[in-house]
């Protein structure tokens, strides 16, 4: 017993020591990045550091002053904080090289006499010792393709940047004898300017370029180095989308436990990957975006098996250096995630209509009644069917209309959207189509929520149709709810609902009013307030939804990844029309 406790205590001590070394490495790189960037804008301070890198002095590891060194050291600090093994190897090799050269230099009297040099060697040696002491912390795997990609970026980028530099030299050359220099000389001059900005380093008699051109050329090399490092240390991508076996397993779990979460059916998106619990009774579905393992909704399956799936998902995220995050978890799911070390932020509320309690009576429902009667008098009709009951040609026509009615080119939705329409495997989904007597003017598509509920997936309408069309369609669906055995319907998600609700009340504080005004401003593009008001008119039950995250420092990264996944931000790539899918590509505006 005594030996066992001793070993456990030794492991805990070793773990604490390794964690301290990890933090020391990260904070050293952050401090060096801060000093380098500060020296880049504070001229006299930067000159003092550069003088200590010339002649008889040298500085600690990576402390060289300037935007280039500051950018590189900041990038390395970020990758080391994410525990990238490749970044650890890179820093160790470079730091050992610097330490070896510095130690050899101390053998010469000209360097040995300065105390600053001894201090620099001491600090670099401490950094190397911290790297070795924290080696167990840096286990995040990179993508196997990273070395080839980094080499390709380095070679291709160097050629491209040097040619651009030669072109810029040609255009900006102010030397009176500029015509005497050939292209090879200008290319050589531009390539050297990518390395150095010091005039004495590049003595060319027939080439003279303005300082802004030299700086621009040098900045290109900085960007190139950062791109190469990013390619070398980037996070591993997800192992792949779900297989047919995974989809069948998830559908089986949804048949048994689908009523627990209105967002459960959206786990069947084909751009997600899945992690199963050891028992196979539960699963977490996720997608890797910008180095974030982004799960959505609650785990699928038996709640007693949720912890096993969450443990495996978190272990996988740490193995590959992904930041784990969950968007749109319910209070029950968020509580289980929080027990595994994640922090929670309330995102907003989901509007759920309880059909047993719903009524059109009362002053509060006056606006909905008026919209319904106006559309009815205009001669509109509604047809409600399961997807499986819609003929193939008619479904293709509806998909085409939904695509044309989409607001903009961007397909939006991830956590509360299926991302496809008309797939044969989604036969239990419900389609609500509104006609003006001749042709369709709007449609709603709902996915199953267990056996007695529906969850809104897609809503589209012709922009020339009457206002109030969606209210008319929702009420018609409610009227026919008994035919489909429905007891509840989940409508849109209202982000930051409490801010709009409490911010408009008498006595709301200045911070709350300012926050509400800011959200109202962004609602011009992202429909934040309009979605809240569109749902509030049904007097729904508001169910809170949460964002779960591990570290506060990852919140900005998670926000960007979530915005990309939901379609609010688009990464540069091919034009949309090259990727556009005709069938099954109509995304939601939820």
C-alpha positions as a printed NumPy array, in Angstrom:
array([[  0.   ,   0.   ,   0.   ],
       [  2.787,   2.408,   0.922],
       [  4.623,   1.745,  -2.334],
       [  1.402,   2.262,  -4.341],
       [  0.684,   5.613,  -2.689],
       [  4.299,   6.608,  -3.221],
       [  4.079,   5.881,  -6.943],
       [  0.841,   7.85 ,  -7.233],
       [  2.395,  10.806,  -5.407],
       [  5.425,  10.596,  -7.678],
       [  3.19 ,  10.625, -10.768],
       [  1.275,  13.655,  -9.47 ],
       [  4.539,  15.47 ,  -8.774],
       [  5.836,  14.62 , -12.24 ],
       [  2.578,  15.791, -13.802],
       [  2.739,  19.128, -11.949],
       [  6.385,  19.6  , -12.963],
       [  5.582,  18.807, -16.6  ],
       [  2.63 ,  21.225, -16.546],
       [  4.805,  24.017, -15.104],
       [  7.421,  23.445, -17.807],
       [  4.688,  23.587, -20.469],
       [  3.392,  26.9  , -19.126],
       [  6.936,  28.273, -18.864],
       [  7.605,  27.527, -22.534],
       [  4.366,  29.144, -23.665],
       [  4.82 ,  32.27 , -21.556],
       [  8.439,  32.66 , -22.637],
       [  7.382,  32.67 , -26.294],
       [  4.577,  35.114, -25.525],
       [  6.971,  37.434, -23.711],
       [  9.5  ,  37.289, -26.565],
       [  6.726,  37.983, -29.087],
       [  5.597,  41.015, -27.065],
       [  9.143,  42.403, -26.781],
       [  9.854,  41.811, -30.487],
       [  6.66 ,  43.543, -31.609],
       [  7.183,  46.379, -29.131],
       [ 10.716,  46.856, -30.447],
       [  9.338,  47.024, -33.994],
       [  7.273,  50.137, -33.181],
       [  9.563,  51.637, -30.518],
       [ 12.553,  52.58 , -32.652],
       [ 15.123,  53.369, -29.932],
       [ 14.248,  50.225, -27.977],
       [ 14.48 ,  48.132, -31.147],
       [ 17.877,  49.614, -32.011],
       [ 19.191,  48.718, -28.555],
       [ 18.144,  45.079, -29.035],
       [ 19.616,  44.934, -32.542],
       [ 22.936,  46.294, -31.258],
       [ 22.998,  43.377, -28.848],
       [ 22.708,  41.038, -31.817],
       [ 25.738,  42.577, -33.524],
       [ 29.465,  42.405, -32.957],
       [ 30.215,  41.369, -29.355],
       [ 26.711,  40.666, -28.051],
       [ 23.898,  38.165, -28.592],
       [ 20.397,  37.864, -27.154],
       [ 18.302,  34.925, -25.85 ],
       [ 16.41 ,  32.54 , -28.11 ],
       [ 14.209,  34.329, -30.72 ],
       [ 14.741,  37.8  , -29.198],
       [ 15.771,  39.786, -32.271],
       [ 13.261,  42.712, -32.484],
       [ 10.971,  43.343, -35.428],
       [  7.664,  42.321, -36.934],
       [  9.126,  39.203, -38.527],
       [ 10.571,  37.761, -35.317],
       [  7.541,  38.961, -33.359],
       [  5.124,  37.244, -35.758],
       [  7.099,  33.995, -35.767],
       [  7.476,  33.859, -31.977],
       [  3.761,  34.671, -31.52 ],
       [  2.801,  31.916, -33.95 ],
       [  5.051,  29.462, -32.107],
       [  3.491,  30.508, -28.794],
       [  0.036,  29.698, -30.175],
       [  1.059,  26.308, -31.567],
       [  2.903,  25.381, -28.369],
       [ -0.137,  26.331, -26.286],
       [ -2.086,  23.861, -28.433],
       [  0.51 ,  21.218, -27.505],
       [  1.599,  20.502, -31.083],
       [  4.334,  17.849, -31.14 ],
       [  5.764,  19.174, -34.417],
       [  6.102,  22.66 , -32.919],
       [  7.897,  21.181, -29.879],
       [ 10.398,  19.382, -32.133],
       [ 10.949,  22.563, -34.179],
       [ 11.568,  24.706, -31.081],
       [ 13.833,  22.094, -29.507],
       [ 16.048,  21.763, -32.595],
       [ 16.269,  25.523, -33.139],
       [ 16.818,  26.346, -29.462],
       [ 19.524,  23.679, -29.092],
       [ 21.255,  25.071, -32.188],
       [ 21.144,  28.617, -30.765],
       [ 22.34 ,  27.376, -27.363],
       [ 25.232,  25.418, -28.921],
       [ 26.433,  28.356, -31.041],
       [ 26.097,  30.731, -28.071],
       [ 28.031,  28.377, -25.786],
       [ 30.798,  28.036, -28.388],
       [ 30.902,  31.809, -28.746],
       [ 31.532,  32.144, -24.993],
       [ 34.777,  30.313, -25.541],
       [ 36.09 ,  33.412, -27.324],
       [ 37.381,  36.264, -25.119],
       [ 35.527,  38.928, -27.133],
       [ 32.154,  37.398, -26.134],
       [ 33.088,  36.018, -22.724],
       [ 33.759,  39.442, -21.213],
       [ 30.119,  40.634, -21.459],
       [ 27.667,  39.642, -18.739],
       [ 24.735,  40.06 , -21.169],
       [ 25.993,  37.106, -23.185],
       [ 26.162,  34.853, -20.141],
       [ 22.6  ,  35.917, -19.282],
       [ 21.423,  35.094, -22.821],
       [ 22.97 ,  31.623, -22.672],
       [ 21.429,  31.044, -19.24 ],
       [ 17.917,  32.049, -20.426],
       [ 18.195,  29.93 , -23.584],
       [ 19.398,  26.958, -21.503],
       [ 16.391,  27.371, -19.179],
       [ 14.108,  27.385, -22.213],
       [ 15.659,  24.155, -23.53 ],
       [ 15.342,  22.588, -20.065],
       [ 11.659,  23.599, -19.912],
       [ 11.11 ,  22.056, -23.357],
       [ 12.62 ,  18.777, -22.201],
       [ 10.817,  18.858, -18.861],
       [  7.425,  19.423, -20.493],
       [  7.887,  17.016, -23.402],
       [  4.998,  14.807, -22.24 ],
       [  2.58 ,  17.723, -22.568],
       [  3.237,  18.147, -26.289],
       [  1.49 ,  15.131, -27.754],
       [ -1.008,  16.714, -30.189],
       [ -0.616,  15.019, -33.547],
       [ -0.474,  16.88 , -36.806],
       [ -1.791,  15.809, -40.167],
       [  0.512,  13.246, -41.891],
       [  0.392,  15.428, -45.001],
       [  1.834,  18.454, -43.177],
       [  5.542,  17.989, -44.153],
       [  4.725,  17.64 , -47.848],
       [  2.326,  20.572, -47.711],
       [  4.872,  22.757, -45.883],
       [  7.549,  21.892, -48.442],
       [  5.17 ,  22.684, -51.309],
       [  4.191,  26.007, -49.745],
       [  7.855,  26.866, -49.124],
       [  9.02 ,  26.1  , -52.672],
       [  5.983,  27.495, -54.465],
       [  5.797,  30.535, -52.194],
       [  9.507,  31.312, -52.521],
       [  9.332,  31.229, -56.315],
       [  6.154,  33.319, -56.424],
       [  7.352,  35.889, -53.879],
       [ 10.761,  36.269, -55.531],
       [  9.14 ,  36.86 , -58.944],
       [  6.761,  39.402, -57.424],
       [  9.72 ,  41.052, -55.695],
       [ 11.614,  41.227, -59.028],
       [  8.572,  42.8  , -60.689],
       [  8.258,  45.363, -57.893],
       [ 11.979,  46.183, -58.153],
       [ 11.585,  46.677, -61.903],
       [  8.64 ,  49.065, -61.457],
       [ 10.115,  51.091, -58.564],
       [ 13.801,  51.225, -59.565],
       [ 14.824,  54.891, -59.358],
       [ 18.504,  54.538, -60.314],
       [ 19.448,  56.714, -63.339],
       [ 21.194,  53.7  , -64.925],
       [ 18.258,  51.337, -64.256],
       [ 18.27 ,  50.119, -67.85 ],
       [ 21.7  ,  48.537, -67.408],
       [ 20.422,  45.908, -64.932],
       [ 18.995,  42.699, -66.371],
       [ 16.089,  40.676, -64.978],
       [ 18.372,  38.186, -63.211],
       [ 20.015,  40.998, -61.228],
       [ 16.647,  42.486, -60.286],
       [ 15.386,  39.043, -59.255],
       [ 18.531,  38.498, -57.164],
       [ 18.139,  41.919, -55.563],
       [ 14.451,  41.269, -54.738],
       [ 15.229,  37.836, -53.288],
       [ 17.879,  39.33 , -51.01 ],
       [ 15.46 ,  42.095, -49.944],
       [ 13.157,  39.32 , -48.731],
       [ 15.907,  38.422, -46.235],
       [ 17.41 ,  41.787, -45.261],
       [ 16.438,  45.465, -45.214],
       [ 19.932,  46.743, -44.406],
       [ 21.314,  48.825, -47.302],
       [ 24.899,  47.629, -46.884],
       [ 23.851,  43.998, -47.243],
       [ 22.788,  44.424, -50.884],
       [ 25.307,  46.555, -52.869],
       [ 23.87 ,  46.878, -56.389],
       [ 25.103,  49.863, -58.39 ],
       [ 22.287,  49.99 , -60.949],
       [ 19.341,  49.273, -58.624],
       [ 17.845,  51.643, -56.082],
       [ 14.345,  51.118, -54.719],
       [ 12.31 ,  53.289, -52.3  ],
       [ 12.083,  52.19 , -48.687],
       [  8.364,  51.339, -48.88 ],
       [  9.05 ,  48.86 , -51.694],
       [ 11.826,  47.219, -49.656],
       [  9.533,  46.899, -46.648],
       [  6.736,  45.432, -48.791],
       [  9.107,  42.829, -50.238],
       [ 10.344,  41.937, -46.767],
       [  6.772,  41.609, -45.478],
       [  6.079,  39.08 , -48.237],
       [  8.797,  36.87 , -46.8  ],
       [  7.261,  37.215, -43.336],
       [  3.883,  36.097, -44.623],
       [  5.533,  33.219, -46.489],
       [  7.323,  31.978, -43.37 ],
       [  4.083,  32.101, -41.367],
       [  2.267,  30.173, -44.094],
       [  4.978,  27.521, -44.113],
       [  4.812,  27.198, -40.314],
       [  1.026,  27.006, -40.443],
       [  1.211,  24.243, -43.057],
       [  3.78 ,  22.372, -40.953],
       [  1.946,  22.629, -37.629],
       [ -1.732,  22.761, -38.632],
       [ -4.178,  20.52 , -36.821],
       [ -5.136,  17.166, -38.176],
       [ -8.446,  17.133, -39.989],
       [-11.296,  14.831, -39.036],
       [-10.791,  11.207, -39.994],
       [-13.737,  11.428, -42.38 ],
       [-17.468,  11.801, -42.655],
       [-19.775,   9.165, -41.264],
       [-20.035,   5.817, -42.981],
       [-23.276,   4.098, -43.859],
       [-22.826,   1.894, -40.787],
       [-22.478,   4.986, -38.582],
       [-25.636,   6.519, -40.05 ],
       [-27.599,   3.316, -39.49 ],
       [-26.371,   3.159, -35.901],
       [-27.369,   6.765, -35.254],
       [-30.806,   6.201, -36.784],
       [-31.293,   3.22 , -34.48 ],
       [-30.4  ,   5.351, -31.453],
       [-32.771,   8.103, -32.616],
       [-35.623,   5.595, -32.874],
       [-35.134,   4.72 , -29.198],
       [-34.067,   8.069, -27.736],
       [-34.923,  10.684, -30.381],
       [-37.559,  12.393, -28.253],
       [-34.924,  13.641, -25.769],
       [-33.498,  16.376, -28.005],
       [-35.232,  18.328, -30.757],
       [-31.861,  18.697, -32.517],
       [-31.076,  14.982, -32.477],
       [-31.984,  14.325, -36.123],
       [-29.487,  16.964, -37.272],
       [-26.722,  14.628, -36.098],
       [-27.307,  12.822, -39.425],
       [-25.622,  15.57 , -41.433],
       [-23.124,  13.935, -43.758],
       [-20.388,  16.507, -43.124],
       [-20.076,  15.344, -39.51 ],
       [-17.914,  12.657, -37.955],
       [-18.921,  10.496, -35.01 ],
       [-17.338,   9.18 , -31.812],
       [-19.067,   6.235, -30.159],
       [-19.164,   5.32 , -26.486],
       [-17.475,   2.013, -25.526],
       [-20.894,   0.348, -25.238],
       [-22.128,   1.726, -28.569],
       [-25.249,   3.066, -26.827],
       [-24.324,   6.713, -27.278],
       [-22.404,   8.926, -29.691],
       [-21.116,  12.472, -30.12 ],
       [-21.252,  13.901, -33.638],
       [-18.883,  16.702, -34.536],
       [-17.126,  18.551, -37.335],
       [-13.57 ,  19.938, -37.283],
       [-13.49 ,  23.589, -38.373],
       [-10.385,  25.796, -38.028],
       [ -8.847,  23.421, -35.49 ],
       [-12.05 ,  23.272, -33.395],
       [-13.862,  19.973, -32.797],
       [-17.368,  21.412, -32.944],
       [-20.146,  19.185, -31.64 ],
       [-23.793,  20.223, -31.799],
       [-26.762,  19.496, -29.586],
       [-26.716,  16.761, -26.972],
       [-25.023,  13.379, -27.403],
       [-27.217,  10.851, -29.208],
       [-28.509,   7.789, -27.39 ],
       [-28.895,   6.586, -23.813],
       [-28.028,   9.367, -21.301],
       [-26.341,   6.79 , -19.06 ],
       [-23.83 ,   6.164, -21.87 ],
       [-23.24 ,   9.868, -22.642],
       [-20.138,  10.141, -20.387],
       [-18.36 ,   7.357, -22.303],
       [-18.91 ,   9.092, -25.652],
       [-17.922,  12.496, -24.254],
       [-14.718,  11.082, -22.731],
       [-13.684,   9.598, -26.07 ],
       [-14.543,  12.792, -27.945],
       [-12.479,  14.919, -25.546],
       [ -9.571,  12.443, -25.665],
       [ -9.594,  12.586, -29.459],
       [ -9.631,  16.406, -29.407],
       [ -6.606,  16.503, -27.1  ],
       [ -4.785,  13.869, -29.158],
       [ -4.954,  16.014, -32.292],
       [ -4.733,  19.455, -30.67 ],
       [ -8.341,  20.441, -31.422],
       [-10.238,  22.844, -29.186],
       [-13.398,  21.006, -28.022],
       [-16.661,  22.974, -28.174],
       [-20.384,  22.237, -28.229],
       [-22.926,  24.548, -29.82 ],
       [-26.646,  24.328, -29.042],
       [-26.589,  21.905, -26.098],
       [-29.716,  21.682, -23.954],
       [-29.636,  22.218, -20.214],
       [-29.491,  18.448, -19.608],
       [-26.723,  17.892, -22.134],
       [-24.841,  20.999, -21.024],
       [-24.863,  19.76 , -17.441],
       [-23.251,  16.46 , -18.468],
       [-20.662,  18.243, -20.614],
       [-19.889,  20.58 , -17.692],
       [-19.138,  17.563, -15.485],
       [-16.358,  16.717, -17.935],
       [-14.624,  20.055, -17.414],
       [-16.32 ,  22.267, -20.015],
       [-17.604,  25.749, -19.253],
       [-21.039,  26.945, -20.351],
       [-22.391,  30.144, -21.876],
       [-26.066,  30.657, -22.671],
       [-26.452,  31.258, -26.41 ],
       [-30.174,  31.872, -26.593],
       [-33.459,  30.001, -26.541],
       [-35.267,  27.527, -28.718],
       [-38.956,  28.236, -29.366],
       [-41.094,  25.147, -28.707],
       [-44.846,  25.152, -29.32 ],
       [-46.746,  22.771, -27.028],
       [-49.72 ,  21.814, -29.183],
       [-51.75 ,  20.729, -26.171],
       [-51.556,  24.235, -24.715],
       [-51.539,  26.258, -27.933],
       [-54.503,  28.528, -28.634],
       [-55.279,  31.403, -30.987],
       [-57.522,  33.039, -28.441],
       [-56.537,  36.164, -26.523],
       [-55.128,  39.595, -27.241],
       [-51.539,  38.306, -27.398],
       [-52.388,  36.208, -30.489],
       [-54.193,  38.981, -32.322],
       [-51.344,  39.605, -34.792],
       [-51.113,  35.913, -35.7  ],
       [-54.905,  35.675, -36.207],
       [-54.898,  38.72 , -38.46 ],
       [-52.034,  37.376, -40.591],
       [-53.787,  34.028, -40.915],
       [-57.083,  35.537, -42.032],
       [-55.412,  37.911, -44.481],
       [-53.572,  35.077, -46.238],
       [-56.678,  32.897, -46.215],
       [-58.765,  35.645, -47.823],
       [-56.082,  36.035, -50.511],
       [-56.867,  32.483, -51.639],
       [-53.756,  30.669, -50.396],
       [-53.91 ,  26.962, -49.529],
       [-51.525,  24.599, -47.732],
       [-50.614,  20.947, -48.278],
       [-48.847,  18.967, -45.517],
       [-47.163,  15.63 , -46.368],
       [-44.342,  13.356, -45.367],
       [-41.389,  13.569, -47.741],
       [-41.896,   9.928, -48.699],
       [-45.411,  10.736, -49.959],
       [-44.248,  13.446, -52.375],
       [-43.699,  12.253, -55.972],
       [-40.109,  12.384, -57.163],
       [-40.71 ,  14.982, -59.895],
       [-42.626,  17.256, -57.542],
       [-39.886,  16.985, -54.907],
       [-37.265,  17.935, -57.514],
       [-39.358,  20.993, -58.432],
       [-39.659,  22.004, -54.758],
       [-35.895,  21.634, -54.296],
       [-35.351,  23.891, -57.294],
       [-37.737,  26.507, -55.869],
       [-36.127,  26.328, -52.422],
       [-32.746,  26.932, -54.043],
       [-34.04 ,  29.935, -55.961],
       [-35.774,  31.402, -52.912],
       [-32.671,  31.192, -50.739],
       [-31.603,  34.575, -49.359],
       [-28.122,  34.929, -50.875],
       [-25.618,  32.381, -52.135],
       [-24.521,  31.082, -48.736],
       [-25.967,  27.828, -47.397],
       [-26.454,  28.395, -43.684],
       [-26.903,  26.014, -40.837],
       [-25.017,  23.371, -38.901],
       [-26.33 ,  22.799, -35.391],
       [-30.005,  23.182, -36.316],
       [-30.074,  22.258, -39.992],
       [-29.924,  19.033, -41.981],
       [-28.128,  20.591, -44.95 ],
       [-30.056,  18.579, -47.555],
       [-33.57 ,  18.347, -48.935],
       [-35.317,  15.457, -50.649],
       [-32.969,  12.652, -49.628],
       [-34.785,   9.275, -49.848],
       [-33.582,   8.342, -46.342],
       [-35.393,  11.361, -44.878],
       [-38.848,  10.093, -45.794],
       [-40.266,  10.79 , -42.302],
       [-39.566,  14.504, -42.629],
       [-42.646,  16.7  , -43.113],
       [-43.068,  19.222, -45.936],
       [-45.502,  22.125, -45.677],
       [-46.138,  23.792, -49.052],
       [-48.214,  26.924, -49.531],
       [-49.943,  27.587, -52.878],
       [-51.564,  30.734, -54.239],
       [-54.016,  28.609, -56.205],
       [-51.637,  28.095, -59.153],
       [-48.128,  27.489, -57.94 ],
       [-46.064,  27.11 , -54.725],
       [-45.2  ,  30.372, -52.984],
       [-43.517,  29.065, -49.832],
       [-42.415,  25.914, -48.046],
       [-41.383,  24.651, -44.634],
       [-39.527,  21.408, -43.991],
       [-39.442,  19.722, -40.585],
       [-37.326,  16.799, -39.356],
       [-38.659,  14.217, -36.875],
       [-38.306,  14.879, -33.184],
       [-38.947,  11.429, -31.823],
       [-42.362,  10.096, -32.86 ],
       [-44.55 ,  12.942, -31.601],
       [-42.616,  16.075, -32.511],
       [-41.151,  18.034, -35.393],
       [-38.167,  20.373, -35.549],
       [-37.927,  23.113, -38.162],
       [-35.18 ,  22.566, -40.703],
       [-35.862,  24.873, -43.624],
       [-38.142,  27.827, -44.361],
       [-38.33 ,  29.55 , -47.738],
       [-40.815,  31.735, -49.556],
       [-41.193,  33.67 , -52.77 ],
       [-40.213,  37.277, -52.093],
       [-43.264,  38.439, -54.064],
       [-45.706,  36.55 , -51.85 ],
       [-47.842,  38.084, -49.135],
       [-46.449,  38.9  , -45.699],
       [-47.68 ,  36.492, -43.052],
       [-47.183,  33.423, -45.231],
       [-45.088,  31.577, -42.63 ],
       [-47.628,  32.215, -39.871],
       [-50.36 ,  30.816, -42.134],
       [-48.291,  27.691, -42.881],
       [-47.402,  27.057, -39.227],
       [-51.032,  27.377, -38.126],
       [-52.163,  25.031, -40.897],
       [-49.602,  22.484, -39.711],
       [-50.88 ,  22.843, -36.14 ],
       [-54.451,  22.296, -37.34 ],
       [-53.409,  19.01 , -38.98 ],
       [-51.161,  17.907, -36.111],
       [-53.449,  15.033, -35.07 ],
       [-53.088,  13.404, -38.496],
       [-49.359,  13.077, -37.843],
       [-49.566,  12.306, -34.134],
       [-47.806,  15.526, -33.139],
       [-47.66 ,  16.983, -29.632],
       [-44.87 ,  19.557, -29.995],
       [-43.097,  21.576, -32.677],
       [-39.671,  23.206, -32.394],
       [-39.405,  26.446, -34.342],
       [-36.47 ,  28.793, -34.823],
       [-33.633,  29.369, -32.382],
       [-33.592,  32.915, -30.974],
       [-30.003,  33.905, -30.19 ],
       [-29.607,  36.204, -27.156],
       [-33.375,  36.253, -26.638],
       [-33.084,  37.365, -23.018],
       [-31.117,  40.451, -24.081],
       [-33.908,  41.626, -26.389],
       [-36.599,  40.785, -23.876],
       [-35.006,  42.322, -20.77 ],
       [-33.328,  45.156, -22.659],
       [-36.688,  46.565, -23.773],
       [-38.189,  46.566, -20.28 ],
       [-38.573,  49.606, -18.079],
       [-35.528,  50.053, -15.848],
       [-33.071,  48.131, -18.018],
       [-29.5  ,  49.177, -17.188],
       [-27.167,  51.027, -19.565],
       [-24.988,  47.965, -20.24 ],
       [-28.005,  45.846, -21.156],
       [-29.427,  48.592, -23.383],
       [-26.063,  49.019, -25.11 ],
       [-25.797,  45.256, -25.674],
       [-29.335,  45.216, -27.099],
       [-28.531,  48.133, -29.421],
       [-25.403,  46.366, -30.669],
       [-27.339,  43.163, -31.405],
       [-30.055,  45.169, -33.158],
       [-27.384,  46.721, -35.367],
       [-26.016,  43.309, -36.413],
       [-29.583,  42.096, -36.965],
       [-29.572,  44.059, -40.214],
       [-27.451,  41.268, -41.687],
       [-28.   ,  38.219, -39.481],
       [-31.709,  38.415, -38.532],
       [-31.017,  38.065, -34.809],
       [-33.863,  40.243, -33.511],
       [-36.298,  39.405, -36.309],
       [-36.037,  35.666, -35.544],
       [-36.799,  36.338, -31.892],
       [-39.874,  38.411, -32.72 ],
       [-41.052,  35.956, -35.397],
       [-41.124,  33.185, -32.775],
       [-42.365,  35.212, -29.814],
       [-45.742,  35.782, -31.537],
       [-46.639,  32.072, -31.014],
       [-46.197,  32.412, -27.237],
       [-43.828,  29.394, -27.197],
       [-42.01 ,  27.647, -24.386],
       [-38.445,  28.973, -24.403],
       [-35.823,  26.275, -23.871],
       [-32.272,  27.615, -23.305],
       [-29.395,  26.389, -25.449],
       [-25.731,  26.613, -24.455],
       [-22.23 ,  26.943, -25.85 ],
       [-19.723,  24.669, -24.089],
       [-15.969,  25.256, -24.232],
       [-12.861,  24.143, -22.37 ],
       [-10.762,  27.322, -22.153],
       [-11.767,  30.976, -22.257],
       [ -8.691,  31.705, -24.397],
       [-10.276,  29.568, -27.161],
       [-13.539,  31.539, -27.294],
       [-12.533,  33.747, -30.221],
       [-11.297,  30.718, -32.143],
       [-14.525,  28.832, -31.35 ],
       [-16.659,  31.815, -32.363],
       [-14.955,  32.011, -35.751],
       [-15.275,  28.234, -36.248],
       [-18.977,  28.325, -35.31 ],
       [-19.614,  31.234, -37.673],
       [-17.897,  29.322, -40.476],
       [-19.831,  26.13 , -39.745],
       [-23.159,  27.972, -39.642],
       [-22.387,  29.768, -42.903],
       [-21.971,  33.326, -41.583],
       [-18.285,  33.416, -42.551],
       [-16.858,  31.935, -45.708],
       [-13.241,  30.882, -46.183],
       [-11.715,  31.898, -49.537],
       [-12.083,  29.236, -52.153],
       [-13.619,  28.389, -55.479],
       [-16.583,  30.424, -56.724],
       [-19.905,  29.231, -55.37 ],
       [-21.254,  28.234, -58.766],
       [-18.443,  25.688, -59.155],
       [-19.502,  23.873, -55.981],
       [-23.247,  24.316, -56.056],
       [-25.311,  21.16 , -55.785],
       [-28.588,  21.045, -57.669],
       [-30.278,  18.27 , -55.739],
       [-30.22 ,  17.961, -51.964],
       [-28.329,  21.201, -51.504],
       [-31.044,  23.534, -50.307],
       [-29.83 ,  24.717, -46.95 ],
       [-31.794,  26.315, -44.136],
       [-32.156,  29.878, -43.   ],
       [-32.814,  28.838, -39.432]])
